[in-house]
Coordinates of C-alpha atoms and ligand atoms in Angstrom, one line a residue:
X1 CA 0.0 0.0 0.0
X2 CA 1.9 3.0 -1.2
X3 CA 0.8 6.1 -2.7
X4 CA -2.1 5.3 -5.1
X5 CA -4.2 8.3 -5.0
X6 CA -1.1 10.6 -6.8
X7 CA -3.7 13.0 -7.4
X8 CA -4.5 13.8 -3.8
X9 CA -7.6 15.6 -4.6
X10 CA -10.0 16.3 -2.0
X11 CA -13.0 16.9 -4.9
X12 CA -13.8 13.0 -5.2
X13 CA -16.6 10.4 -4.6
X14 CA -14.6 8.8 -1.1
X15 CA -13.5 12.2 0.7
X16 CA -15.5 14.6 2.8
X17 CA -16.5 17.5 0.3
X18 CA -19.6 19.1 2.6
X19 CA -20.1 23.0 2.1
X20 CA -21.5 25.0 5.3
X21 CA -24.7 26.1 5.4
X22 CA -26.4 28.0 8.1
X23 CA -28.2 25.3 9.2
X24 CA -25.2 23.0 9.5
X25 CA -23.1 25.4 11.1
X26 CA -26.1 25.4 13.9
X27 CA -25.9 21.4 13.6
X28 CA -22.7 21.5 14.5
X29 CA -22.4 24.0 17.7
X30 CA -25.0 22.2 19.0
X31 CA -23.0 18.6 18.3
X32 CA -19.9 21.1 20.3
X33 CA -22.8 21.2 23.3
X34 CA -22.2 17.3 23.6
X35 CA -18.8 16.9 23.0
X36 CA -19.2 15.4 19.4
X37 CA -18.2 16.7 16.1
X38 CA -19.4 15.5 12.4
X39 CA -16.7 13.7 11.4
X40 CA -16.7 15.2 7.3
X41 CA -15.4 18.9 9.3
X42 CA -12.4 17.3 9.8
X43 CA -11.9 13.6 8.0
X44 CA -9.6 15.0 5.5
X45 CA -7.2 16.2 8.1
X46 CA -7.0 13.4 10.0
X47 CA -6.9 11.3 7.3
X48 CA -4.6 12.9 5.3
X49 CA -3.6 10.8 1.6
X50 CA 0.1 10.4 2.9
X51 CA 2.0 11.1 6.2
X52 CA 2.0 14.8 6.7
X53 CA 5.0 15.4 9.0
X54 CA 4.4 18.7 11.2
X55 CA 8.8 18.9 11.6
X56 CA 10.7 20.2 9.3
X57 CA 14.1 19.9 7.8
X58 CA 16.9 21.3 10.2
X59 CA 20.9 21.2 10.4
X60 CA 22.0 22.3 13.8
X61 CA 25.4 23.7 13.3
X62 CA 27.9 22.4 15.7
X63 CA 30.3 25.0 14.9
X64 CA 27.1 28.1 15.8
X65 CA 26.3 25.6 18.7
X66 CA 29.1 24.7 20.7
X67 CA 29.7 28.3 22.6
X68 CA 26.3 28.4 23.6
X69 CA 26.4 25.0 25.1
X70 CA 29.3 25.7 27.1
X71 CA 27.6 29.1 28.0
X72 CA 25.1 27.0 30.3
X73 CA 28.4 25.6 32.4
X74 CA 28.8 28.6 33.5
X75 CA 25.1 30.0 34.3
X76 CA 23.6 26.3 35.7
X77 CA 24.7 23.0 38.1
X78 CA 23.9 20.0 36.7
X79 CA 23.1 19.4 40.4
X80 CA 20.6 22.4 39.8
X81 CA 19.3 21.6 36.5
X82 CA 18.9 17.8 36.6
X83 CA 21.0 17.4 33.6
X84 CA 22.4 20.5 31.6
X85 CA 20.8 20.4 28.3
X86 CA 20.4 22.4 25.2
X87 CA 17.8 20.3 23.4
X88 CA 17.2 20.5 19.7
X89 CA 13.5 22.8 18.8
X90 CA 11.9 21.3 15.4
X91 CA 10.4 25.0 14.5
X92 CA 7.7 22.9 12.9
X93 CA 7.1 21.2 16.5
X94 CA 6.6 23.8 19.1
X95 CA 4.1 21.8 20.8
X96 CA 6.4 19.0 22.2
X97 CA 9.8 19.3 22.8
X98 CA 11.0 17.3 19.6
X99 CA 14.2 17.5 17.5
X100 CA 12.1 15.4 14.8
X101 CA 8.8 13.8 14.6
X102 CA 9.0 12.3 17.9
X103 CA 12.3 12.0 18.7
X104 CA 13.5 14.2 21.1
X105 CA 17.3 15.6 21.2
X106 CA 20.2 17.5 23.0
X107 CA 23.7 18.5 23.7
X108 CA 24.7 17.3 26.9
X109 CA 27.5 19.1 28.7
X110 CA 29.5 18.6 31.7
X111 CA 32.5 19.8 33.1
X112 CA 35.6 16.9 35.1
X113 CA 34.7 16.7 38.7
X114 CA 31.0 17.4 38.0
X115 CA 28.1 14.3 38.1
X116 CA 24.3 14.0 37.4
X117 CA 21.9 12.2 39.7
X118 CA 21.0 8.9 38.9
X119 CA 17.4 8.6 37.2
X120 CA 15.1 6.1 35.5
X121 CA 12.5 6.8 33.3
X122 CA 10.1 5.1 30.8
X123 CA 11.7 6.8 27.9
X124 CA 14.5 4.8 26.1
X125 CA 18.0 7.0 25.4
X126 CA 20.8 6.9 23.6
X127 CA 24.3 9.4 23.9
X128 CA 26.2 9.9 21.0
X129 CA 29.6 11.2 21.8
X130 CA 30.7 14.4 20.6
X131 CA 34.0 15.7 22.7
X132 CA 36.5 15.4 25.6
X133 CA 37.7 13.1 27.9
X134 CA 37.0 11.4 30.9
X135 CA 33.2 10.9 30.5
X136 CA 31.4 7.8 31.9
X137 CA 27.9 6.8 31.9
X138 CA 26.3 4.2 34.6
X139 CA 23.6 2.0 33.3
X140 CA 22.3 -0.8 36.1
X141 CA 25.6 -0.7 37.8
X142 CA 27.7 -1.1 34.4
X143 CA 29.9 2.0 34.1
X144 CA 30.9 2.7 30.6
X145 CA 34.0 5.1 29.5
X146 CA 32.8 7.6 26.8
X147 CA 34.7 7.7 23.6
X148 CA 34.5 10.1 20.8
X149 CA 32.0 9.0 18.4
X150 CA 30.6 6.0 20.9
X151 CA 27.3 5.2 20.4
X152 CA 25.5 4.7 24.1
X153 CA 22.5 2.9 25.1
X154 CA 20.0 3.5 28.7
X155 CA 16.7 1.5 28.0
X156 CA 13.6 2.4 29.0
X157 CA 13.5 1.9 32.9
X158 CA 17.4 1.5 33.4
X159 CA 18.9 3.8 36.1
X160 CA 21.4 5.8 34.5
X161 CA 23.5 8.6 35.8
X162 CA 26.2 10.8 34.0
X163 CA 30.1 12.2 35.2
X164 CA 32.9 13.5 34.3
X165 CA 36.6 12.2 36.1
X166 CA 38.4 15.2 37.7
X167 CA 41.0 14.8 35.7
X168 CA 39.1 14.8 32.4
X169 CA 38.0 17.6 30.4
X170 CA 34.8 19.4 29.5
X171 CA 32.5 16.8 27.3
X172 CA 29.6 17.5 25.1
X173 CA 27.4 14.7 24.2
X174 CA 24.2 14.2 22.0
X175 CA 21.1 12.7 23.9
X176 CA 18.9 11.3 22.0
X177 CA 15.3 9.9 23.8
X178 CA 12.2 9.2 22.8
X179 CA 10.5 11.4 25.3
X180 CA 7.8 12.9 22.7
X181 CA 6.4 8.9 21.7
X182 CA 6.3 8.0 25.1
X183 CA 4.6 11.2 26.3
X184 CA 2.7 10.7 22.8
X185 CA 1.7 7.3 24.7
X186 CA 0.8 8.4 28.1
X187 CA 3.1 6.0 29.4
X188 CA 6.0 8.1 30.6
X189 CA 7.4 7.7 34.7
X190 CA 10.4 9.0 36.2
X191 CA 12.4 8.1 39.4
X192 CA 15.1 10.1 40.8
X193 CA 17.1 6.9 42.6
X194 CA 16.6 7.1 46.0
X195 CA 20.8 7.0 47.1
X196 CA 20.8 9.5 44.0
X197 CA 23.5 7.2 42.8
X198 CA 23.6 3.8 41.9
X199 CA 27.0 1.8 43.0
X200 CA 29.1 0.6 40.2
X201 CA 28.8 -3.6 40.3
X202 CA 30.5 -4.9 37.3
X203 CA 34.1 -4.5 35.5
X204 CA 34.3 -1.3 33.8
X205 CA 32.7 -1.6 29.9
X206 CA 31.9 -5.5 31.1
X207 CA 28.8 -5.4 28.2
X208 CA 30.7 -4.1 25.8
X209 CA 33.1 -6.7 26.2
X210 CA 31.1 -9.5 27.0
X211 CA 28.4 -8.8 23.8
X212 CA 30.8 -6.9 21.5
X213 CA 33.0 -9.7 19.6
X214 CA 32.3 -9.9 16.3
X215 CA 30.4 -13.3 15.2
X216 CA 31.0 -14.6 18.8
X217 CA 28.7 -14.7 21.4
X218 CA 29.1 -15.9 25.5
X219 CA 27.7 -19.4 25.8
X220 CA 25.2 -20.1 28.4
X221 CA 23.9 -16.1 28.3
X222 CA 20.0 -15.8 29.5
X223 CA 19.4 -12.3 28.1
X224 CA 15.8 -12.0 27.8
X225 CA 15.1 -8.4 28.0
X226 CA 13.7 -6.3 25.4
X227 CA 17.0 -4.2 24.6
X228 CA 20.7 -5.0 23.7
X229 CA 22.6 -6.1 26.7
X230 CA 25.4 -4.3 25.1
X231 CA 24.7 -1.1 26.1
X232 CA 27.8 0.9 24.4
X233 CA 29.0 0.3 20.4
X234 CA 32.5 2.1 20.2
X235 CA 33.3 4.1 17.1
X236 CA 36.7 2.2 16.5
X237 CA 34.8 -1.1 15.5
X238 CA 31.8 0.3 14.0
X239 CA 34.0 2.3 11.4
X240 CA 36.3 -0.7 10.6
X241 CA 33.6 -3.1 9.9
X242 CA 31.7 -0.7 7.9
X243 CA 35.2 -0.2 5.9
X244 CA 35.7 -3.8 5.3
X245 CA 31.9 -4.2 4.4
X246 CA 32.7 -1.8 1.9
X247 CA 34.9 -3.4 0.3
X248 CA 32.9 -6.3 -0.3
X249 CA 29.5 -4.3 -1.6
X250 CA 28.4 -1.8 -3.7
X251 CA 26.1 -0.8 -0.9
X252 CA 22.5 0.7 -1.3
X253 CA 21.6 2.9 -3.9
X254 CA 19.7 5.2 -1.2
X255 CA 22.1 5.0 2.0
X256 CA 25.2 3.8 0.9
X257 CA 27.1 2.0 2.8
X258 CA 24.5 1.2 5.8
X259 CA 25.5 -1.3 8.8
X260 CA 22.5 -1.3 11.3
X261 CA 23.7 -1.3 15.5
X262 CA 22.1 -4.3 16.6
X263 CA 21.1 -6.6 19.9
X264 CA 23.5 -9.3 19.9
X265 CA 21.2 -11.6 21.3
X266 CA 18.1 -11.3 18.4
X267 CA 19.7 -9.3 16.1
X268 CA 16.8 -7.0 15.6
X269 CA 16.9 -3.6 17.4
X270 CA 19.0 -2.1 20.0
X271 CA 16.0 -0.6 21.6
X272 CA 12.2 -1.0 21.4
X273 CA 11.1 1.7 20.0
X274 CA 14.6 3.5 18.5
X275 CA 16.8 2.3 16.0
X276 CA 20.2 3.5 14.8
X277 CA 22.8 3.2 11.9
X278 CA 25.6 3.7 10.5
X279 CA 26.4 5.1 7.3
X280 CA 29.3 5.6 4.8
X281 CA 29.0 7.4 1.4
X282 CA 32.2 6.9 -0.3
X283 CA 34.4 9.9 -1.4
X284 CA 32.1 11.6 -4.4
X285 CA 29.3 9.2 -3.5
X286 CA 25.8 11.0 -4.2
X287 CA 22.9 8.3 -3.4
X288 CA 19.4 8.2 -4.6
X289 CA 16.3 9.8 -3.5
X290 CA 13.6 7.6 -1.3
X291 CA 11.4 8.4 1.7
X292 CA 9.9 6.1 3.8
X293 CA 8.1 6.8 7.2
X294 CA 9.9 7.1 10.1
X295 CA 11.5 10.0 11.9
X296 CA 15.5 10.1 11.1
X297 CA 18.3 12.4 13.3
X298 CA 21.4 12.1 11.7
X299 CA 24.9 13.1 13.4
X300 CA 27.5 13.7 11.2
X301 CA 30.4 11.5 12.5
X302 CA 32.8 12.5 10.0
X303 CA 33.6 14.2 7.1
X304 CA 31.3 16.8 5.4
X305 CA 28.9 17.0 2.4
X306 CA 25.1 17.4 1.6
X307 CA 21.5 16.2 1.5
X308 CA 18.8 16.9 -0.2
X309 CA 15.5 16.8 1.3
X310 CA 12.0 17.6 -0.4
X311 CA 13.7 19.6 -3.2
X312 CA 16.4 21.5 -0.9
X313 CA 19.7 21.7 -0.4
X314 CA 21.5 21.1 3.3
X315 CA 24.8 21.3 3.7
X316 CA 26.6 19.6 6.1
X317 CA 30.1 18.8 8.4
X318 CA 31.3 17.1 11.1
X319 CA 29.1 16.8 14.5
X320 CA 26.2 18.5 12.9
X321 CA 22.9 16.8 12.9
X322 CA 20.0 17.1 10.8
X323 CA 17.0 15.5 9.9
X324 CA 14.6 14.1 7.7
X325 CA 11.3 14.0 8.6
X326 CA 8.7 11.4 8.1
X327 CA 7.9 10.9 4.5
X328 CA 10.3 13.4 3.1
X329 CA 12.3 12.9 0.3
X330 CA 15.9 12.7 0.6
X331 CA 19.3 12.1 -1.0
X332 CA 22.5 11.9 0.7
X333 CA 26.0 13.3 -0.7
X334 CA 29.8 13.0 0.1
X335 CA 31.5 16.5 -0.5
X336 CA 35.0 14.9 -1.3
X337 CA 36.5 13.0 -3.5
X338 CA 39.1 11.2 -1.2
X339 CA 37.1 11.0 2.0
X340 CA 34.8 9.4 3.4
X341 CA 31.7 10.5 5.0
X342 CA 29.9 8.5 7.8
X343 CA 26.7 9.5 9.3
X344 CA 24.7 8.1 12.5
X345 CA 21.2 7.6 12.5
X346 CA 18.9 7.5 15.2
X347 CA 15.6 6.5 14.1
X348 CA 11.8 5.0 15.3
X349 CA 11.9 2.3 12.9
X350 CA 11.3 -0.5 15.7
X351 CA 7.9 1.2 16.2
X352 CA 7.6 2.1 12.7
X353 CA 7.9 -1.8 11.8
X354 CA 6.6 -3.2 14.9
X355 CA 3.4 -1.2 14.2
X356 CA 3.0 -2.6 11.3
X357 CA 3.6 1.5 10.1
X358 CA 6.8 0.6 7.7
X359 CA 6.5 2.1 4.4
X360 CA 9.4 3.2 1.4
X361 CA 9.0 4.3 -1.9
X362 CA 12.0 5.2 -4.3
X363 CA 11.7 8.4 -6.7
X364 CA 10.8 6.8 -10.2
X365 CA 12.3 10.2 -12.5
X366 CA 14.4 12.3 -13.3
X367 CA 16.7 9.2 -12.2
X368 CA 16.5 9.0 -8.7
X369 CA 17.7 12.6 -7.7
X370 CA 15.3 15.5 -6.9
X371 CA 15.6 18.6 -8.3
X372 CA 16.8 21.3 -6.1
X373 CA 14.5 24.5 -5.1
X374 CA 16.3 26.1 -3.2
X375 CA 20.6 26.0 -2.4
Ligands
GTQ401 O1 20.1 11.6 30.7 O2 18.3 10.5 30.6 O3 18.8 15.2 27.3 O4 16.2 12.1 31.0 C1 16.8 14.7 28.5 C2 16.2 13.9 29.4 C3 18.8 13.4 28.9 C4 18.9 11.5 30.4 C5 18.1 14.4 28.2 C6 16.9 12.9 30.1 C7 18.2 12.6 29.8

């Protein structure tokens, strides 16, 4: 079932084409008295043809970014302000605090010396790390050490607190959660832990490497929960299998060279209800145009380039991240010729495909690129 009705009028036999009259616009205050509505007033808006994504396209520009994120060291405590955040607006999403659809995100910064309570919560988030050393995340009693470009996971209902060794430097991090779904849901609870830490219980980055050895797995493991017991994917590994894959494909037309983080255990999802990726376009790589539905955040983990999504142009270089929202076409590009360019994704696709919600259609002209609007 993809887009049949190309046409998308509103004029046909099927869809709710009722002109006010007097007498119905009295129908319907009195319908208002009772708490009902006619449903033709507003079937065509919620029942759109296609998925009509209230975000927009956005690249938040590390390089604009980064003073104003350390700015809030100076003016807030993390002690003070929970966790010190400079979330991600989508302009076209004032109503919920979203960077996309509804994925929320932000830049996390801390200073060495300085910690964040420990906390649970309903939502499921990921950290995606952008500078510094020293950083360390505990998840259940598992500390993990924070590499650049590490890609970080605290599931749904995990205690999870955040620091910085004194002897490290300042660290920025992206948060990624899915705060918007689950508040989307109703379903959202949060604990501050009640020692407001939680005691480290396990060898430092034990999950990692426990559940992180390529095409070899710990006999006799009884993971049954419903995320990845490897709770932290380092950039060092992620970037040489992705280099060695590429050697032996010609990768997709629309993503390039894509590798999917996965639970070692099932091999489907990290998480629930958020996916990620990693992607490499090749130097002078310029992919294909598709959308499917979905809300995508990307991070730009190295090198610099473009996309283009609905007809326009973004630009884009290291540690920026941008999106593409639900249903919008886009097309990714590598801006050199001798580097490459990988990008991470965090995405709903687990609820997306769960759902049974999993759609993707590839542009059929002007072979496979849009044109381009605006630059
Ligand atoms: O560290 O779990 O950016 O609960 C926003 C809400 C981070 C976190 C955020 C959160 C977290």
């Amino acid at each position: 079932m993809a887009t049949q009705n190309n046409d998308h009028r509103d004029d046909v036999i099927g869809r709710a084409n009722v002109e006010d009259t007097p007498e119905l616009l009295a129908y319907y205050d009195e319908l208002a008295e009772y708490e009902t509505g006619a449903l033709w007033t507003v079937a065509n808006k919620i029942e759109p043809w296609e998925p009509q994504s209230a975000s927009v396209p956005v690249v938040w520009r590390y390089k604009q970014l980064r003073e104003h994120v350390l700015r809030s060291v100076e003016l807030v405590t993390p002690e003070k302000a929970g966790r010190r955040v400079i979330y991600l607006n989508n302009p076209g999403r004032r109503d919920v605090s979203a960077a996309v659809g509804w994925i929320y995100a932000g830049l996390q910064v801390m200073n060495p010396g300085e910690t964040a309570t420990a906390h649970r919560h309903s939502a499921s988030a990921i950290r995606f790390i952008m500078e510094g050393e020293g950083a360390y995340t505990v998840v259940d009693g598992h500390k993990m050490t924070l590499g650049h470009n590490d890609f970080v996971l605290t599931p749904n209902g995990t205690w999870h607190e955040h620091a910085v060794e004194a002897d490290g430097t300042p660290c920025i991090w992206q948060d990624g959660l899915d705060i918007p779904l689950v508040n989307a849901l109703e379903a959202n609870f949060f604990q501050v832990h009640p020692d407001l830490s939680e005691p480290v219980a396990y060898p430092v980055d034990d999950m990692t490497k426990t559940w992180g050895n390529p095409g070899l797995t710990p006999g006799g493991g009884d993971w049954t929960k419903g995320y990845s017991p490897m709770f932290k994917y380092e950039w060092e590994p992620t970037y040489e299998a992705l280099s060695k894959y590429a050697e032996a494909t010609d990768g997709s037309p629309f993503d390039g060279v894509m590798m999917d983080y996965v639970n070692p255990v099932t091999n489907g999802p990290v998480m629930q209800t958020m996916g990620a990726s990693m992607q490499l376009l090749r130097p002078g790589e310029h992919t294909k145009a598709h959308r499917h539905t979905g809300s995508y955040l990307y991070h730009v983990a190295k090198g610099s380039g473009h996309s283009v999504i609905n007809g326009k142009r973004y630009d884009w270089e290291e540690k920026d991240i941008f999106c593409v929202p639900s249903w919008a076409w886009h097309e990714h590009a590598n801006g050199s010729e001798n580097e490459d360019a990988v990008l991470f994704c965090l995405n709903d696709l687990p609820v997306m495909r769960s759902l049974g919600l999993y759609r993707e259609e590839a542009l059929g002209d002007n072979k496979g690129n849009q044109p381009v609007i605006g630059a």
